[in-house]
Amino acid sequence: EEITRYEDLVEREGLLYKKFTDVPFSGKIEGFFIDKYYGKSNTFSRGYIENGKRNGDWKYYFYNGNLKSKGKILNNTPVGKWKFYKNNGDLIGISSYNPKTGLIFDGPEVLYSGTKKGNIIRIETIKNGKLEGLQQYFYKDEKGKLRKQFYLKNGKKNGYFSDTYQDTQFLRTRGSYKNGELDGEYITSWNVRGVKDKKRILFKNGFTIWEKIYNEKGNLIKFIKYGEHEQRWRHEKSDKTICEYNGSYYDFRLSVTKCYFIEKNSDKIIPKNKNIMDSLH
């Protein structure tokens, strides 16, 4: 079967023609697509044209020759199930297209870079036309390193998430969400081998419970304990000065020698006859 190269075609009003002809092209085609605005693509493709439009089975390849994606096209619109791959040949997943919109309604939606290597920029998981499940985003470099990832459930972040340093790929931050609120330990790390903790914060339904701060050697240098309502209390009474005593927070307003305890589960303030200087040792 005769194969026509992309270079031998031109596009006019959304239809493909052979050069110097007035009849929309039909037949098998392959090569690097040439866009009239962006020029030659770095993706090699092979498929069929019918009356000037893409129709039938189509395959797209990375510049290195590995398969990038494959599926069916109807009147220039992808339909049915498509397979997507990484540039090393590994399968990413299978996605289903909505034939009316030409958009993915189930499966991974993959965005590749426009470079010859074709690294992945993001993989967004879609279910029933909405973002759902694991979402991954990558740095725009030649190695395609993971930048961040998180999970979505019913449009809200749920479960584990992480963020990485570009140069070392060590974890920058990690933690978990519950119904869109931080819940559990939120950890930030120093960008050093061994991924030493820089800070640990415990959240419960979005409220800060406690916070631990470490130096670059991994030694704990500060521990701060919050009540479940302390965060809201601090916003409402921002003019108060707060100090730490035995892992709990106090407010000294009347005298530098006395503190006021914030009850953990309420905004009630209970006076404590403790010397502040004692709390600093």
PDB file of C-alpha atoms in Angstrom:
ATOM      1  CA  GLU A   1       0.000   0.000   0.000  1.00  0.00           C
ATOM      2  CA  GLU A   2       1.329   3.373  -0.996  1.00  0.00           C
ATOM      3  CA  ILE A   3       2.323   5.592   1.920  1.00  0.00           C
ATOM      4  CA  THR A   4       2.248   9.365   1.667  1.00  0.00           C
ATOM      5  CA  ARG A   5       4.490  11.545   3.790  1.00  0.00           C
ATOM      6  CA  TYR A   6       3.216  14.481   5.808  1.00  0.00           C
ATOM      7  CA  GLU A   7       5.665  16.671   3.975  1.00  0.00           C
ATOM      8  CA  ASP A   8       3.692  16.086   0.762  1.00  0.00           C
ATOM      9  CA  LEU A   9       0.451  17.438   2.262  1.00  0.00           C
ATOM     10  CA  VAL A  10      -0.918  20.868   3.055  1.00  0.00           C
ATOM     11  CA  GLU A  11      -3.821  21.851   5.290  1.00  0.00           C
ATOM     12  CA  ARG A  12      -6.602  24.103   4.063  1.00  0.00           C
ATOM     13  CA  GLU A  13      -9.603  24.974   6.264  1.00  0.00           C
ATOM     14  CA  GLY A  14      -9.162  21.875   8.418  1.00  0.00           C
ATOM     15  CA  LEU A  15      -8.700  19.429   5.527  1.00  0.00           C
ATOM     16  CA  LEU A  16      -5.513  17.832   4.197  1.00  0.00           C
ATOM     17  CA  TYR A  17      -4.639  17.987   0.497  1.00  0.00           C
ATOM     18  CA  LYS A  18      -1.755  16.767  -1.557  1.00  0.00           C
ATOM     19  CA  LYS A  19       0.301  19.702  -2.703  1.00  0.00           C
ATOM     20  CA  PHE A  20      -0.917  21.330  -5.904  1.00  0.00           C
ATOM     21  CA  THR A  21      -4.276  19.476  -5.834  1.00  0.00           C
ATOM     22  CA  ASP A  22      -7.838  20.575  -5.103  1.00  0.00           C
ATOM     23  CA  VAL A  23      -9.233  17.207  -3.941  1.00  0.00           C
ATOM     24  CA  PRO A  24      -9.087  16.314  -0.200  1.00  0.00           C
ATOM     25  CA  PHE A  25      -6.551  13.544   0.310  1.00  0.00           C
ATOM     26  CA  SER A  26      -7.412   9.909   1.130  1.00  0.00           C
ATOM     27  CA  GLY A  27      -4.880   7.187   1.907  1.00  0.00           C
ATOM     28  CA  LYS A  28      -2.213   5.970   4.335  1.00  0.00           C
ATOM     29  CA  ILE A  29       0.114   8.576   5.804  1.00  0.00           C
ATOM     30  CA  GLU A  30       3.152   8.754   8.056  1.00  0.00           C
ATOM     31  CA  GLY A  31       5.802  11.185   9.156  1.00  0.00           C
ATOM     32  CA  PHE A  32       6.249  14.229  11.382  1.00  0.00           C
ATOM     33  CA  PHE A  33       3.172  16.442  11.287  1.00  0.00           C
ATOM     34  CA  ILE A  34       3.887  19.996  10.161  1.00  0.00           C
ATOM     35  CA  ASP A  35       1.730  22.634  11.808  1.00  0.00           C
ATOM     36  CA  LYS A  36       1.361  25.922   9.963  1.00  0.00           C
ATOM     37  CA  TYR A  37       1.842  27.824  13.237  1.00  0.00           C
ATOM     38  CA  TYR A  38       4.351  25.709  15.210  1.00  0.00           C
ATOM     39  CA  GLY A  39       6.266  23.977  12.443  1.00  0.00           C
ATOM     40  CA  LYS A  40       7.475  20.386  12.423  1.00  0.00           C
ATOM     41  CA  SER A  41       6.367  18.171  15.320  1.00  0.00           C
ATOM     42  CA  ASN A  42       8.760  15.944  17.259  1.00  0.00           C
ATOM     43  CA  THR A  43       6.157  13.159  17.256  1.00  0.00           C
ATOM     44  CA  PHE A  44       6.146  10.650  14.403  1.00  0.00           C
ATOM     45  CA  SER A  45       2.670   9.357  13.499  1.00  0.00           C
ATOM     46  CA  ARG A  46       1.182   6.747  11.205  1.00  0.00           C
ATOM     47  CA  GLY A  47      -2.466   6.366  10.181  1.00  0.00           C
ATOM     48  CA  TYR A  48      -5.163   6.954   7.602  1.00  0.00           C
ATOM     49  CA  ILE A  49      -6.727  10.019   5.996  1.00  0.00           C
ATOM     50  CA  GLU A  50     -10.202   9.877   4.497  1.00  0.00           C
ATOM     51  CA  ASN A  51     -11.513  12.856   2.523  1.00  0.00           C
ATOM     52  CA  GLY A  52      -8.970  15.126   4.160  1.00  0.00           C
ATOM     53  CA  LYS A  53      -9.639  14.034   7.756  1.00  0.00           C
ATOM     54  CA  ARG A  54      -7.938  11.573  10.075  1.00  0.00           C
ATOM     55  CA  ASN A  55      -9.914   8.350  10.313  1.00  0.00           C
ATOM     56  CA  GLY A  56      -9.206   4.783  11.419  1.00  0.00           C
ATOM     57  CA  ASP A  57      -6.303   3.354  13.448  1.00  0.00           C
ATOM     58  CA  TRP A  58      -3.553   5.761  14.412  1.00  0.00           C
ATOM     59  CA  LYS A  59      -0.209   5.337  16.154  1.00  0.00           C
ATOM     60  CA  TYR A  60       2.087   8.047  17.525  1.00  0.00           C
ATOM     61  CA  TYR A  61       5.772   7.523  18.289  1.00  0.00           C
ATOM     62  CA  PHE A  62       8.475   9.224  20.318  1.00  0.00           C
ATOM     63  CA  TYR A  63      11.469  10.589  18.444  1.00  0.00           C
ATOM     64  CA  ASN A  64      13.444   7.521  19.583  1.00  0.00           C
ATOM     65  CA  GLY A  65      10.966   5.215  17.804  1.00  0.00           C
ATOM     66  CA  ASN A  66       9.109   3.911  20.870  1.00  0.00           C
ATOM     67  CA  LEU A  67       5.319   3.887  20.764  1.00  0.00           C
ATOM     68  CA  LYS A  68       3.759   6.953  22.396  1.00  0.00           C
ATOM     69  CA  SER A  69       0.012   6.335  21.976  1.00  0.00           C
ATOM     70  CA  LYS A  70      -2.409   4.420  19.795  1.00  0.00           C
ATOM     71  CA  GLY A  71      -6.139   4.275  19.155  1.00  0.00           C
ATOM     72  CA  LYS A  72      -8.905   5.169  16.718  1.00  0.00           C
ATOM     73  CA  ILE A  73      -9.780   8.549  15.224  1.00  0.00           C
ATOM     74  CA  LEU A  74     -13.093   9.517  13.633  1.00  0.00           C
ATOM     75  CA  ASN A  75     -13.225  12.767  11.649  1.00  0.00           C
ATOM     76  CA  ASN A  76     -10.117  14.152  13.396  1.00  0.00           C
ATOM     77  CA  THR A  77     -11.534  13.262  16.848  1.00  0.00           C
ATOM     78  CA  PRO A  78     -10.091  10.448  19.028  1.00  0.00           C
ATOM     79  CA  VAL A  79     -12.742   7.873  19.978  1.00  0.00           C
ATOM     80  CA  GLY A  80     -12.898   4.670  21.998  1.00  0.00           C
ATOM     81  CA  LYS A  81      -9.965   3.355  24.015  1.00  0.00           C
ATOM     82  CA  TRP A  82      -6.437   4.738  23.663  1.00  0.00           C
ATOM     83  CA  LYS A  83      -3.186   3.463  25.155  1.00  0.00           C
ATOM     84  CA  PHE A  84      -0.512   5.872  26.380  1.00  0.00           C
ATOM     85  CA  TYR A  85       3.169   5.067  26.975  1.00  0.00           C
ATOM     86  CA  LYS A  86       6.321   6.509  28.507  1.00  0.00           C
ATOM     87  CA  ASN A  87       9.342   7.173  26.305  1.00  0.00           C
ATOM     88  CA  ASN A  88      11.010   4.013  27.694  1.00  0.00           C
ATOM     89  CA  GLY A  89       8.175   1.841  26.366  1.00  0.00           C
ATOM     90  CA  ASP A  90       6.263   1.312  29.631  1.00  0.00           C
ATOM     91  CA  LEU A  91       2.471   1.501  29.444  1.00  0.00           C
ATOM     92  CA  ILE A  92       0.975   4.410  31.426  1.00  0.00           C
ATOM     93  CA  GLY A  93      -2.635   3.345  31.078  1.00  0.00           C
ATOM     94  CA  ILE A  94      -5.719   3.012  28.879  1.00  0.00           C
ATOM     95  CA  SER A  95      -8.162   5.904  28.473  1.00  0.00           C
ATOM     96  CA  SER A  96     -11.662   6.147  27.007  1.00  0.00           C
ATOM     97  CA  TYR A  97     -12.761   9.157  24.949  1.00  0.00           C
ATOM     98  CA  ASN A  98     -16.189  10.729  24.829  1.00  0.00           C
ATOM     99  CA  PRO A  99     -17.084  10.593  21.090  1.00  0.00           C
ATOM    100  CA  LYS A 100     -19.204  13.767  21.346  1.00  0.00           C
ATOM    101  CA  THR A 101     -16.595  15.992  22.978  1.00  0.00           C
ATOM    102  CA  GLY A 102     -13.358  14.278  21.962  1.00  0.00           C
ATOM    103  CA  LEU A 103     -12.213  14.495  25.599  1.00  0.00           C
ATOM    104  CA  ILE A 104     -11.149  11.720  27.948  1.00  0.00           C
ATOM    105  CA  PHE A 105     -13.913  10.745  30.375  1.00  0.00           C
ATOM    106  CA  ASP A 106     -12.176   7.761  31.985  1.00  0.00           C
ATOM    107  CA  GLY A 107      -8.482   6.978  32.447  1.00  0.00           C
ATOM    108  CA  PRO A 108      -5.218   8.947  32.423  1.00  0.00           C
ATOM    109  CA  GLU A 109      -4.856  12.185  30.483  1.00  0.00           C
ATOM    110  CA  VAL A 110      -1.175  12.598  29.612  1.00  0.00           C
ATOM    111  CA  LEU A 111       0.583  15.820  28.649  1.00  0.00           C
ATOM    112  CA  TYR A 112       4.002  15.388  27.019  1.00  0.00           C
ATOM    113  CA  SER A 113       6.676  18.026  26.472  1.00  0.00           C
ATOM    114  CA  GLY A 114       7.266  19.268  22.940  1.00  0.00           C
ATOM    115  CA  THR A 115      10.938  18.244  22.999  1.00  0.00           C
ATOM    116  CA  LYS A 116      12.395  15.333  21.046  1.00  0.00           C
ATOM    117  CA  LYS A 117      12.583  13.259  24.213  1.00  0.00           C
ATOM    118  CA  GLY A 118       8.898  13.878  24.905  1.00  0.00           C
ATOM    119  CA  ASN A 119       9.046  13.755  28.709  1.00  0.00           C
ATOM    120  CA  ILE A 120       5.803  13.632  30.633  1.00  0.00           C
ATOM    121  CA  ILE A 121       4.702  16.950  32.180  1.00  0.00           C
ATOM    122  CA  ARG A 122       1.606  15.639  33.927  1.00  0.00           C
ATOM    123  CA  ILE A 123      -0.640  12.583  34.277  1.00  0.00           C
ATOM    124  CA  GLU A 124      -4.135  13.463  35.479  1.00  0.00           C
ATOM    125  CA  THR A 125      -6.535  10.635  36.259  1.00  0.00           C
ATOM    126  CA  ILE A 126     -10.129  11.150  35.148  1.00  0.00           C
ATOM    127  CA  LYS A 127     -13.265   9.245  36.137  1.00  0.00           C
ATOM    128  CA  ASN A 128     -16.683  10.045  34.677  1.00  0.00           C
ATOM    129  CA  GLY A 129     -15.294  13.214  33.149  1.00  0.00           C
ATOM    130  CA  LYS A 130     -13.858  14.608  36.395  1.00  0.00           C
ATOM    131  CA  LEU A 131     -10.433  14.545  38.032  1.00  0.00           C
ATOM    132  CA  GLU A 132     -10.379  11.618  40.454  1.00  0.00           C
ATOM    133  CA  GLY A 133      -7.665   9.427  41.935  1.00  0.00           C
ATOM    134  CA  LEU A 134      -3.896   9.864  41.582  1.00  0.00           C
ATOM    135  CA  GLN A 135      -2.667  13.124  39.996  1.00  0.00           C
ATOM    136  CA  GLN A 136       1.031  13.438  39.085  1.00  0.00           C
ATOM    137  CA  TYR A 137       3.047  16.451  37.904  1.00  0.00           C
ATOM    138  CA  PHE A 138       6.651  16.417  36.666  1.00  0.00           C
ATOM    139  CA  TYR A 139       9.496  18.911  36.274  1.00  0.00           C
ATOM    140  CA  LYS A 140       9.998  20.231  32.738  1.00  0.00           C
ATOM    141  CA  ASP A 141      13.533  18.931  32.364  1.00  0.00           C
ATOM    142  CA  GLU A 142      15.102  16.299  30.160  1.00  0.00           C
ATOM    143  CA  LYS A 143      14.817  13.609  32.846  1.00  0.00           C
ATOM    144  CA  GLY A 144      11.129  14.144  33.602  1.00  0.00           C
ATOM    145  CA  LYS A 145      11.499  13.978  37.394  1.00  0.00           C
ATOM    146  CA  LEU A 146       8.416  13.799  39.588  1.00  0.00           C
ATOM    147  CA  ARG A 147       7.496  17.200  41.071  1.00  0.00           C
ATOM    148  CA  LYS A 148       4.392  16.433  43.127  1.00  0.00           C
ATOM    149  CA  GLN A 149       1.533  13.973  43.452  1.00  0.00           C
ATOM    150  CA  PHE A 150      -1.742  13.758  45.347  1.00  0.00           C
ATOM    151  CA  TYR A 151      -5.108  11.975  45.314  1.00  0.00           C
ATOM    152  CA  LEU A 152      -8.570  13.401  44.664  1.00  0.00           C
ATOM    153  CA  LYS A 153     -11.891  12.000  45.839  1.00  0.00           C
ATOM    154  CA  ASN A 154     -15.167  13.739  44.986  1.00  0.00           C
ATOM    155  CA  GLY A 155     -13.206  16.811  43.923  1.00  0.00           C
ATOM    156  CA  LYS A 156     -11.286  17.096  47.218  1.00  0.00           C
ATOM    157  CA  LYS A 157      -7.768  16.073  48.148  1.00  0.00           C
ATOM    158  CA  ASN A 158      -7.732  12.798  50.064  1.00  0.00           C
ATOM    159  CA  GLY A 159      -4.945  10.499  51.132  1.00  0.00           C
ATOM    160  CA  TYR A 160      -1.175  10.721  50.699  1.00  0.00           C
ATOM    161  CA  PHE A 161       0.589  13.587  48.885  1.00  0.00           C
ATOM    162  CA  SER A 162       4.248  14.438  48.265  1.00  0.00           C
ATOM    163  CA  ASP A 163       6.497  17.078  46.716  1.00  0.00           C
ATOM    164  CA  THR A 164      10.140  16.527  45.691  1.00  0.00           C
ATOM    165  CA  TYR A 165      13.293  18.554  45.125  1.00  0.00           C
ATOM    166  CA  GLN A 166      14.225  18.767  41.442  1.00  0.00           C
ATOM    167  CA  ASP A 167      17.974  18.380  41.798  1.00  0.00           C
ATOM    168  CA  THR A 168      18.065  15.400  44.167  1.00  0.00           C
ATOM    169  CA  GLN A 169      14.511  13.994  43.938  1.00  0.00           C
ATOM    170  CA  PHE A 170      14.485  13.765  47.748  1.00  0.00           C
ATOM    171  CA  LEU A 171      11.142  14.438  49.359  1.00  0.00           C
ATOM    172  CA  ARG A 172      10.524  18.120  50.016  1.00  0.00           C
ATOM    173  CA  THR A 173       7.134  17.685  51.712  1.00  0.00           C
ATOM    174  CA  ARG A 174       4.752  14.807  52.364  1.00  0.00           C
ATOM    175  CA  GLY A 175       1.582  14.243  54.321  1.00  0.00           C
ATOM    176  CA  SER A 176      -2.079  13.383  53.900  1.00  0.00           C
ATOM    177  CA  TYR A 177      -5.464  14.992  53.342  1.00  0.00           C
ATOM    178  CA  LYS A 178      -8.915  14.012  54.576  1.00  0.00           C
ATOM    179  CA  ASN A 179     -11.922  15.546  52.812  1.00  0.00           C
ATOM    180  CA  GLY A 180      -9.770  18.410  51.561  1.00  0.00           C
ATOM    181  CA  GLU A 181      -8.223  19.190  54.971  1.00  0.00           C
ATOM    182  CA  LEU A 182      -4.718  18.367  56.175  1.00  0.00           C
ATOM    183  CA  ASP A 183      -4.946  15.392  58.512  1.00  0.00           C
ATOM    184  CA  GLY A 184      -2.059  13.507  60.084  1.00  0.00           C
ATOM    185  CA  GLU A 185       1.642  14.366  59.997  1.00  0.00           C
ATOM    186  CA  TYR A 186       2.827  16.971  57.503  1.00  0.00           C
ATOM    187  CA  ILE A 187       6.591  16.649  57.022  1.00  0.00           C
ATOM    188  CA  THR A 188       9.074  18.967  55.312  1.00  0.00           C
ATOM    189  CA  SER A 189      12.642  17.763  54.724  1.00  0.00           C
ATOM    190  CA  TRP A 190      16.087  19.225  54.244  1.00  0.00           C
ATOM    191  CA  ASN A 191      17.488  18.783  50.751  1.00  0.00           C
ATOM    192  CA  VAL A 192      20.276  16.477  51.904  1.00  0.00           C
ATOM    193  CA  ARG A 193      21.051  12.803  51.445  1.00  0.00           C
ATOM    194  CA  GLY A 194      19.102  10.767  53.924  1.00  0.00           C
ATOM    195  CA  VAL A 195      16.058  13.050  53.765  1.00  0.00           C
ATOM    196  CA  LYS A 196      16.379  14.520  57.252  1.00  0.00           C
ATOM    197  CA  ASP A 197      13.296  16.139  58.739  1.00  0.00           C
ATOM    198  CA  LYS A 198      13.158  19.918  58.741  1.00  0.00           C
ATOM    199  CA  LYS A 199       9.715  20.243  60.291  1.00  0.00           C
ATOM    200  CA  ARG A 200       6.890  17.956  61.391  1.00  0.00           C
ATOM    201  CA  ILE A 201       3.370  19.251  61.994  1.00  0.00           C
ATOM    202  CA  LEU A 202       0.451  17.162  63.195  1.00  0.00           C
ATOM    203  CA  PHE A 203      -2.926  18.182  61.757  1.00  0.00           C
ATOM    204  CA  LYS A 204      -6.387  16.993  62.721  1.00  0.00           C
ATOM    205  CA  ASN A 205      -9.223  17.961  60.372  1.00  0.00           C
ATOM    206  CA  GLY A 206      -7.205  21.000  59.271  1.00  0.00           C
ATOM    207  CA  PHE A 207      -6.300  22.168  62.805  1.00  0.00           C
ATOM    208  CA  THR A 208      -2.710  22.261  64.025  1.00  0.00           C
ATOM    209  CA  ILE A 209      -2.100  20.010  67.049  1.00  0.00           C
ATOM    210  CA  TRP A 210       1.672  20.267  67.442  1.00  0.00           C
ATOM    211  CA  GLU A 211       4.814  21.287  65.564  1.00  0.00           C
ATOM    212  CA  LYS A 212       8.402  20.009  65.765  1.00  0.00           C
ATOM    213  CA  ILE A 213      11.344  21.873  64.197  1.00  0.00           C
ATOM    214  CA  TYR A 214      14.743  20.255  63.493  1.00  0.00           C
ATOM    215  CA  ASN A 215      18.170  21.534  62.469  1.00  0.00           C
ATOM    216  CA  GLU A 216      20.165  20.212  59.496  1.00  0.00           C
ATOM    217  CA  LYS A 217      21.774  17.580  61.713  1.00  0.00           C
ATOM    218  CA  GLY A 218      18.364  16.109  62.445  1.00  0.00           C
ATOM    219  CA  ASN A 219      18.232  17.311  66.059  1.00  0.00           C
ATOM    220  CA  LEU A 220      14.962  18.582  67.520  1.00  0.00           C
ATOM    221  CA  ILE A 221      15.371  22.265  68.392  1.00  0.00           C
ATOM    222  CA  LYS A 222      11.786  23.314  69.100  1.00  0.00           C
ATOM    223  CA  PHE A 223       8.492  21.701  70.050  1.00  0.00           C
ATOM    224  CA  ILE A 224       5.223  23.649  69.976  1.00  0.00           C
ATOM    225  CA  LYS A 225       1.894  22.232  71.070  1.00  0.00           C
ATOM    226  CA  TYR A 226      -1.431  23.701  69.970  1.00  0.00           C
ATOM    227  CA  GLY A 227      -4.964  23.074  71.128  1.00  0.00           C
ATOM    228  CA  GLU A 228      -7.460  21.930  68.531  1.00  0.00           C
ATOM    229  CA  HIS A 229      -9.053  25.393  68.546  1.00  0.00           C
ATOM    230  CA  GLU A 230      -5.865  27.347  69.173  1.00  0.00           C
ATOM    231  CA  GLN A 231      -5.468  28.308  65.532  1.00  0.00           C
ATOM    232  CA  ARG A 232      -8.871  29.989  65.449  1.00  0.00           C
ATOM    233  CA  TRP A 233      -8.198  31.552  68.864  1.00  0.00           C
ATOM    234  CA  ARG A 234      -4.973  33.123  67.625  1.00  0.00           C
ATOM    235  CA  HIS A 235      -6.723  34.707  64.659  1.00  0.00           C
ATOM    236  CA  GLU A 236      -9.435  36.163  66.878  1.00  0.00           C
ATOM    237  CA  LYS A 237      -6.998  37.486  69.487  1.00  0.00           C
ATOM    238  CA  SER A 238      -3.947  38.347  67.439  1.00  0.00           C
ATOM    239  CA  ASP A 239      -2.848  41.063  69.875  1.00  0.00           C
ATOM    240  CA  LYS A 240      -1.925  38.478  72.521  1.00  0.00           C
ATOM    241  CA  THR A 241       1.664  37.419  73.106  1.00  0.00           C
ATOM    242  CA  ILE A 242       2.116  33.662  73.395  1.00  0.00           C
ATOM    243  CA  CYS A 243       4.815  31.680  75.137  1.00  0.00           C
ATOM    244  CA  GLU A 244       5.419  27.981  75.603  1.00  0.00           C
ATOM    245  CA  TYR A 245       5.183  26.078  78.875  1.00  0.00           C
ATOM    246  CA  ASN A 246       5.433  22.280  79.261  1.00  0.00           C
ATOM    247  CA  GLY A 247       4.266  21.657  75.698  1.00  0.00           C
ATOM    248  CA  SER A 248       1.159  23.850  76.014  1.00  0.00           C
ATOM    249  CA  TYR A 249       0.555  27.417  74.924  1.00  0.00           C
ATOM    250  CA  TYR A 250       0.035  30.312  77.311  1.00  0.00           C
ATOM    251  CA  ASP A 251      -0.853  33.957  76.934  1.00  0.00           C
ATOM    252  CA  PHE A 252       0.773  36.477  79.233  1.00  0.00           C
ATOM    253  CA  ARG A 253      -1.113  39.759  79.080  1.00  0.00           C
ATOM    254  CA  LEU A 254      -1.120  41.148  82.632  1.00  0.00           C
ATOM    255  CA  SER A 255       2.367  40.289  83.856  1.00  0.00           C
ATOM    256  CA  VAL A 256       5.573  38.730  82.587  1.00  0.00           C
ATOM    257  CA  THR A 257       5.499  36.435  85.614  1.00  0.00           C
ATOM    258  CA  LYS A 258       2.147  34.761  84.848  1.00  0.00           C
ATOM    259  CA  CYS A 259       0.719  32.725  81.960  1.00  0.00           C
ATOM    260  CA  TYR A 260      -2.808  31.854  80.932  1.00  0.00           C
ATOM    261  CA  PHE A 261      -3.519  28.308  79.733  1.00  0.00           C
ATOM    262  CA  ILE A 262      -5.655  27.772  76.614  1.00  0.00           C
ATOM    263  CA  GLU A 263      -7.863  24.747  77.229  1.00  0.00           C
ATOM    264  CA  LYS A 264      -7.297  22.202  74.442  1.00  0.00           C
ATOM    265  CA  ASN A 265     -10.878  21.689  73.305  1.00  0.00           C
ATOM    266  CA  SER A 266     -12.324  25.144  73.830  1.00  0.00           C
ATOM    267  CA  ASP A 267     -11.500  28.824  73.701  1.00  0.00           C
ATOM    268  CA  LYS A 268     -11.841  29.170  77.453  1.00  0.00           C
ATOM    269  CA  ILE A 269      -8.808  30.758  79.127  1.00  0.00           C
ATOM    270  CA  ILE A 270      -7.804  29.363  82.518  1.00  0.00           C
ATOM    271  CA  PRO A 271      -5.240  31.321  84.626  1.00  0.00           C
ATOM    272  CA  LYS A 272      -2.147  29.419  85.776  1.00  0.00           C
ATOM    273  CA  ASN A 273      -0.022  30.773  88.631  1.00  0.00           C
ATOM    274  CA  LYS A 274       3.264  29.689  87.108  1.00  0.00           C
ATOM    275  CA  ASN A 275       6.357  31.757  86.721  1.00  0.00           C
ATOM    276  CA  ILE A 276       7.228  32.209  83.053  1.00  0.00           C
ATOM    277  CA  MET A 277      10.917  31.935  83.778  1.00  0.00           C
ATOM    278  CA  ASP A 278      10.325  28.402  85.061  1.00  0.00           C
ATOM    279  CA  SER A 279       8.703  27.441  81.773  1.00  0.00           C
ATOM    280  CA  LEU A 280      11.760  28.393  79.761  1.00  0.00           C
ATOM    281  CA  HIS A 281      14.009  25.796  81.388  1.00  0.00           C
TER     282      HIS A 281
END
